[in-house]
mmCIF file of C-alpha atoms in Angstrom:
data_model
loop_
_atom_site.group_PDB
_atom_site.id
_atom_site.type_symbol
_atom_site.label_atom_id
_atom_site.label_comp_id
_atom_site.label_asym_id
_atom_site.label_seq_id
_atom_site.Cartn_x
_atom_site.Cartn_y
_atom_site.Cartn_z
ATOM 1 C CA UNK A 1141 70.147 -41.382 -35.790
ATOM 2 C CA UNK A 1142 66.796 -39.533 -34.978
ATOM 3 C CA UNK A 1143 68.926 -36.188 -34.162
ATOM 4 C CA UNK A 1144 70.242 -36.809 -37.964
ATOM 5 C CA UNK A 1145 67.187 -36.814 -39.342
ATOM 6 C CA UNK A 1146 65.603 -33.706 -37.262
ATOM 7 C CA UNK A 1147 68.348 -31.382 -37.788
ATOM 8 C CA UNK A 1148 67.694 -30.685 -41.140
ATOM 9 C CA UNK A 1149 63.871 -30.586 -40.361
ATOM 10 C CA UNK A 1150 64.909 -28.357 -37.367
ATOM 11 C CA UNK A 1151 66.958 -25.976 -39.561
ATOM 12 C CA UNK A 1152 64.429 -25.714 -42.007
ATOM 13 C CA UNK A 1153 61.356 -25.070 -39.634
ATOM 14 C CA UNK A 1154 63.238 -22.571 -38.234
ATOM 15 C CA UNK A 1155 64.208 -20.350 -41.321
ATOM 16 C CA UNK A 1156 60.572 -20.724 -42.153
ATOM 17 C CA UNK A 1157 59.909 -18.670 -38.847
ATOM 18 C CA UNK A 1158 62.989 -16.691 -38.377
ATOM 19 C CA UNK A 1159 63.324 -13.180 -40.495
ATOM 20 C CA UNK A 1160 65.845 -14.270 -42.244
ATOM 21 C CA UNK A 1161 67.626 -17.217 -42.814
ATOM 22 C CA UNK A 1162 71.279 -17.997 -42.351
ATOM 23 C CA UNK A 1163 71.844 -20.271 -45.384
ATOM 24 C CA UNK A 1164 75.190 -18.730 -46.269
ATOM 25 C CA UNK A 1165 75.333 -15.075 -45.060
ATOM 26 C CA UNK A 1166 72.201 -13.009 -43.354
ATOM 27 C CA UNK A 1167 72.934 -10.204 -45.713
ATOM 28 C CA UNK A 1168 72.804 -12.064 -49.114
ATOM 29 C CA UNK A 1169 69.265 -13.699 -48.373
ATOM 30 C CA UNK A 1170 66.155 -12.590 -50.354
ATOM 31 C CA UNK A 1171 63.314 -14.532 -51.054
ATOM 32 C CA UNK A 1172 62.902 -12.167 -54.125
ATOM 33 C CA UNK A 1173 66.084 -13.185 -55.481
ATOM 34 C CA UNK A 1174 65.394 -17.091 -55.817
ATOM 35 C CA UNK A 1175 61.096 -15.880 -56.876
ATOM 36 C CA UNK A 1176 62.943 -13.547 -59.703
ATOM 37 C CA UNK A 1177 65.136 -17.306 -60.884
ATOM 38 C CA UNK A 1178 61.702 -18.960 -60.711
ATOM 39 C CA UNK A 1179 59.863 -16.632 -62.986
ATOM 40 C CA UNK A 1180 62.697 -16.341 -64.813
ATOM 41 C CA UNK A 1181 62.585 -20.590 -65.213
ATOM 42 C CA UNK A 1182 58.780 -20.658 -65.817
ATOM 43 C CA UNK A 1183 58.691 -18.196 -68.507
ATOM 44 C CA UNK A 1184 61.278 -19.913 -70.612
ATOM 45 C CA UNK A 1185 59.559 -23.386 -69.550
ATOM 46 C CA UNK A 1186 56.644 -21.608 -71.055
ATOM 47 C CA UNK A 1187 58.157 -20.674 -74.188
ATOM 48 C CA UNK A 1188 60.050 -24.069 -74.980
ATOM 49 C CA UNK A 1189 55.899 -25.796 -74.505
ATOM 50 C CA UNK A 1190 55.153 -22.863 -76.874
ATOM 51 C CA UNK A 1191 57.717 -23.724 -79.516
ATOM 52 C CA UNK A 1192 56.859 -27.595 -79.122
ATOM 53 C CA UNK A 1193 53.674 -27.534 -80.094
ATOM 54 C CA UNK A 1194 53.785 -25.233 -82.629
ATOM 55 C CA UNK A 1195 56.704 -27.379 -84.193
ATOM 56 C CA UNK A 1196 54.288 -30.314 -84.373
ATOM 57 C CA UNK A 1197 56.717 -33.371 -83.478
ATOM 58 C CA UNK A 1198 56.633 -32.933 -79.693
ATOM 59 C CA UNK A 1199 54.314 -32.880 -77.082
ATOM 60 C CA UNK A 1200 53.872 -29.379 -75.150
ATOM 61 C CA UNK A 1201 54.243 -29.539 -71.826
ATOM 62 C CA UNK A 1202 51.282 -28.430 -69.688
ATOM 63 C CA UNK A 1203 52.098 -26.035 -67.858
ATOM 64 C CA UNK A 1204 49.652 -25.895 -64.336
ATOM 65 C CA UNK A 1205 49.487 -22.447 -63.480
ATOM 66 C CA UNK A 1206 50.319 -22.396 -59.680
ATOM 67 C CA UNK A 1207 52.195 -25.597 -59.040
ATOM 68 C CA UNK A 1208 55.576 -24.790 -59.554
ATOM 69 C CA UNK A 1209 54.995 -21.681 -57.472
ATOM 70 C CA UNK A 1210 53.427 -24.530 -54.710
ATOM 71 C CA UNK A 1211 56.320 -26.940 -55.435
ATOM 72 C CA UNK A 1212 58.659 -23.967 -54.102
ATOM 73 C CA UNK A 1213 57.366 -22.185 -50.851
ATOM 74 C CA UNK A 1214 54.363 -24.857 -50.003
ATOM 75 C CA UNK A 1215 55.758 -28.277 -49.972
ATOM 76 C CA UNK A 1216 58.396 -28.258 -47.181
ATOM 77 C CA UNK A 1217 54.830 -27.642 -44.821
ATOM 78 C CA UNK A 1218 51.804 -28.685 -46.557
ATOM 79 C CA UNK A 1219 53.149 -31.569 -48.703
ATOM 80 C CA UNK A 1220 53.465 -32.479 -52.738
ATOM 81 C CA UNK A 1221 50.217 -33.911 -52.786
ATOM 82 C CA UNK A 1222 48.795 -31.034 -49.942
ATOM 83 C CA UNK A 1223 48.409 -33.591 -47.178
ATOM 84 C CA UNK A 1224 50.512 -31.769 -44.883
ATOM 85 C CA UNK A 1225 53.055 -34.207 -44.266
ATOM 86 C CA UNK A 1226 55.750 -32.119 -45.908
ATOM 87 C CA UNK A 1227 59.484 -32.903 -44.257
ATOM 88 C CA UNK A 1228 58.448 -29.459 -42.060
ATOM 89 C CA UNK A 1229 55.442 -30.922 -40.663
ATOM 90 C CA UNK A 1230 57.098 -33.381 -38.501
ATOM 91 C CA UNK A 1231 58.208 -30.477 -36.304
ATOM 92 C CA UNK A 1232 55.400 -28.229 -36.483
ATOM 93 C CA UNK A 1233 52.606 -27.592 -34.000
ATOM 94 C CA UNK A 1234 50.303 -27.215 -35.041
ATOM 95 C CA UNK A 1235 50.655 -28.920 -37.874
ATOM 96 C CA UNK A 1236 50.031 -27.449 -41.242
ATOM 97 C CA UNK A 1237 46.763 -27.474 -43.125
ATOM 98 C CA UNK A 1238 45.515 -30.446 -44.752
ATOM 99 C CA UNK A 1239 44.720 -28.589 -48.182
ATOM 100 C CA UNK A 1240 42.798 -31.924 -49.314
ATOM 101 C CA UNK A 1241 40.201 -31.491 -46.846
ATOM 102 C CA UNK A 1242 37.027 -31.495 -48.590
ATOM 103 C CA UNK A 1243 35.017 -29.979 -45.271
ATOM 104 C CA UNK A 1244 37.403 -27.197 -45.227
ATOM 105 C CA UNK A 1245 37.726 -26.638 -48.899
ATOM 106 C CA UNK A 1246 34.378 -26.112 -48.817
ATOM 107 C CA UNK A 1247 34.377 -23.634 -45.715
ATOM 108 C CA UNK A 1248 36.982 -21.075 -47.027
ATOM 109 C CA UNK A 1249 36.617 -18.775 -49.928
ATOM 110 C CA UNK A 1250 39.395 -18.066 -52.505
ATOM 111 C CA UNK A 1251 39.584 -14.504 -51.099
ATOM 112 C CA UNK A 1252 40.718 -16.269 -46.998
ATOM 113 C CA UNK A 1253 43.243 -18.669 -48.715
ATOM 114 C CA UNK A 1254 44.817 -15.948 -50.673
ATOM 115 C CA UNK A 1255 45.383 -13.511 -47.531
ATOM 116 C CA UNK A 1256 46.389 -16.924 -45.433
ATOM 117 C CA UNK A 1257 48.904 -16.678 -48.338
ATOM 118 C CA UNK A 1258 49.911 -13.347 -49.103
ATOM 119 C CA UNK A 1259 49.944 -12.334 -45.147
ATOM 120 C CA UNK A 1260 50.848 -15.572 -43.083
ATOM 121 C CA UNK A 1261 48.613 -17.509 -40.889
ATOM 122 C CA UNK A 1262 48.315 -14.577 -38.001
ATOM 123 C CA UNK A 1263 46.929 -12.231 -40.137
ATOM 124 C CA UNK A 1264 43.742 -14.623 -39.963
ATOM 125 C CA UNK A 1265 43.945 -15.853 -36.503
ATOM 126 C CA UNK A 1266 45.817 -18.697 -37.448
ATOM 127 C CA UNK A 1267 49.094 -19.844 -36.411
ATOM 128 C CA UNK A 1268 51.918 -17.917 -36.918
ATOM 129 C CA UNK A 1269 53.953 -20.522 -38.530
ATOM 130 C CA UNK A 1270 52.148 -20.259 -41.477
ATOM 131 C CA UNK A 1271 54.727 -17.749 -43.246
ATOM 132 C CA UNK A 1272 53.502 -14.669 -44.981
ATOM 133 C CA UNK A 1273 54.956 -15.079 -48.529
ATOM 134 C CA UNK A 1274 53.382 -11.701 -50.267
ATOM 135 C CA UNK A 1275 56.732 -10.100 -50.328
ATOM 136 C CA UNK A 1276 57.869 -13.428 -52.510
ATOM 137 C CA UNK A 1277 54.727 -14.166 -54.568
ATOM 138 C CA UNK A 1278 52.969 -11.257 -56.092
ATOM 139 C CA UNK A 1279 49.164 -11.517 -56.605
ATOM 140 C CA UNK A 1280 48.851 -13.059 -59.922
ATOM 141 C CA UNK A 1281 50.942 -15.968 -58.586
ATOM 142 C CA UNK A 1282 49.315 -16.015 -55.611
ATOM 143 C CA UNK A 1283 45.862 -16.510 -57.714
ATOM 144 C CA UNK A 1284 47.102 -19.526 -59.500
ATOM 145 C CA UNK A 1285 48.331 -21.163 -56.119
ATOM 146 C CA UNK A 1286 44.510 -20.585 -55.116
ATOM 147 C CA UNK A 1287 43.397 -22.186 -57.920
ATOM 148 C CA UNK A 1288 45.996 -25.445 -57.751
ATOM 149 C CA UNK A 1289 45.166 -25.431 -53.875
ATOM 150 C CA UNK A 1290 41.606 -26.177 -54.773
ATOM 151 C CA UNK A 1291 42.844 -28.705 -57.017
ATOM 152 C CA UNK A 1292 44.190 -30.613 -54.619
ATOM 153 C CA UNK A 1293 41.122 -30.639 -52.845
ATOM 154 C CA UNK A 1294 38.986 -32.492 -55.780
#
């Protein structure tokens, strides 16, 4: 049962640290493919909030710059809620930042979690399992994870 439950942990710890990942083929993966669907997604979530509230009858739906761009390459580590007991944690060590730490929040500047983010965990003399997701997230994005990051820390 426990080998059940790891495997899929396992597998996804691993892509996380490998080069590449064999989901289906080695040559068809790109994390620029599936960040191109994602903007692709936001912008027309964007537009349909637009086009409800200027219509009047519905709602808009607010729209938290950052967390959808957290929801896809930060949760499987760090957690929904940034507690870092994301299904990736259980296998990780060390384990992954606890992003609602008020004592580090207030340690770190914007600038240090923004390279942690753009350039991995080594590039600060962190750990290396901390993936380097620049080549997925371009700066903008990368900005408005910084800001939701610190919103999980309030």
């Amino acid at each position: 049962m426990r080998n059940a439950i790891l495997a899929p942990v396992t597998l996804a710890v691993s892509c996380l640290l490998a080069t590449s990942c064999d989901w289906n083929s080695k040559d068809d993966y790109s994390p620029k493919k599936g960040y191109q669907q994602f903007t692709k997604e936001q912008e027309e979530a964007k537009a349909a909030a637009a086009k409800a509230g200027a219509g009047g009858g519905a709602a808009a739906v607010a729209v938290v710059p950052g967390k959808q761009t957290y929801e896809t390459f930060c949760v499987a580590c760090h957690g929904v809620d940034g507690k870092a007991d994301g299904p990736g944690a259980v296998a990780m060590n060390p384990r992954p930042r606890n992003l609602t730490d008020k004592a580090w929040q207030g340690k770190v500047d914007d600038a240090h979690i923004a390279k942690v983010i753009k350039e991995g965990g080594a590039a600060v003399g962190l750990s290396a399992t901390m993936a380097p997701w620049g080549a997925a997230i371009n700066d903008e994005e990368i900005k408005n994870v910084v800001a939701y990051v610190r919103q999980l820390g309030k």
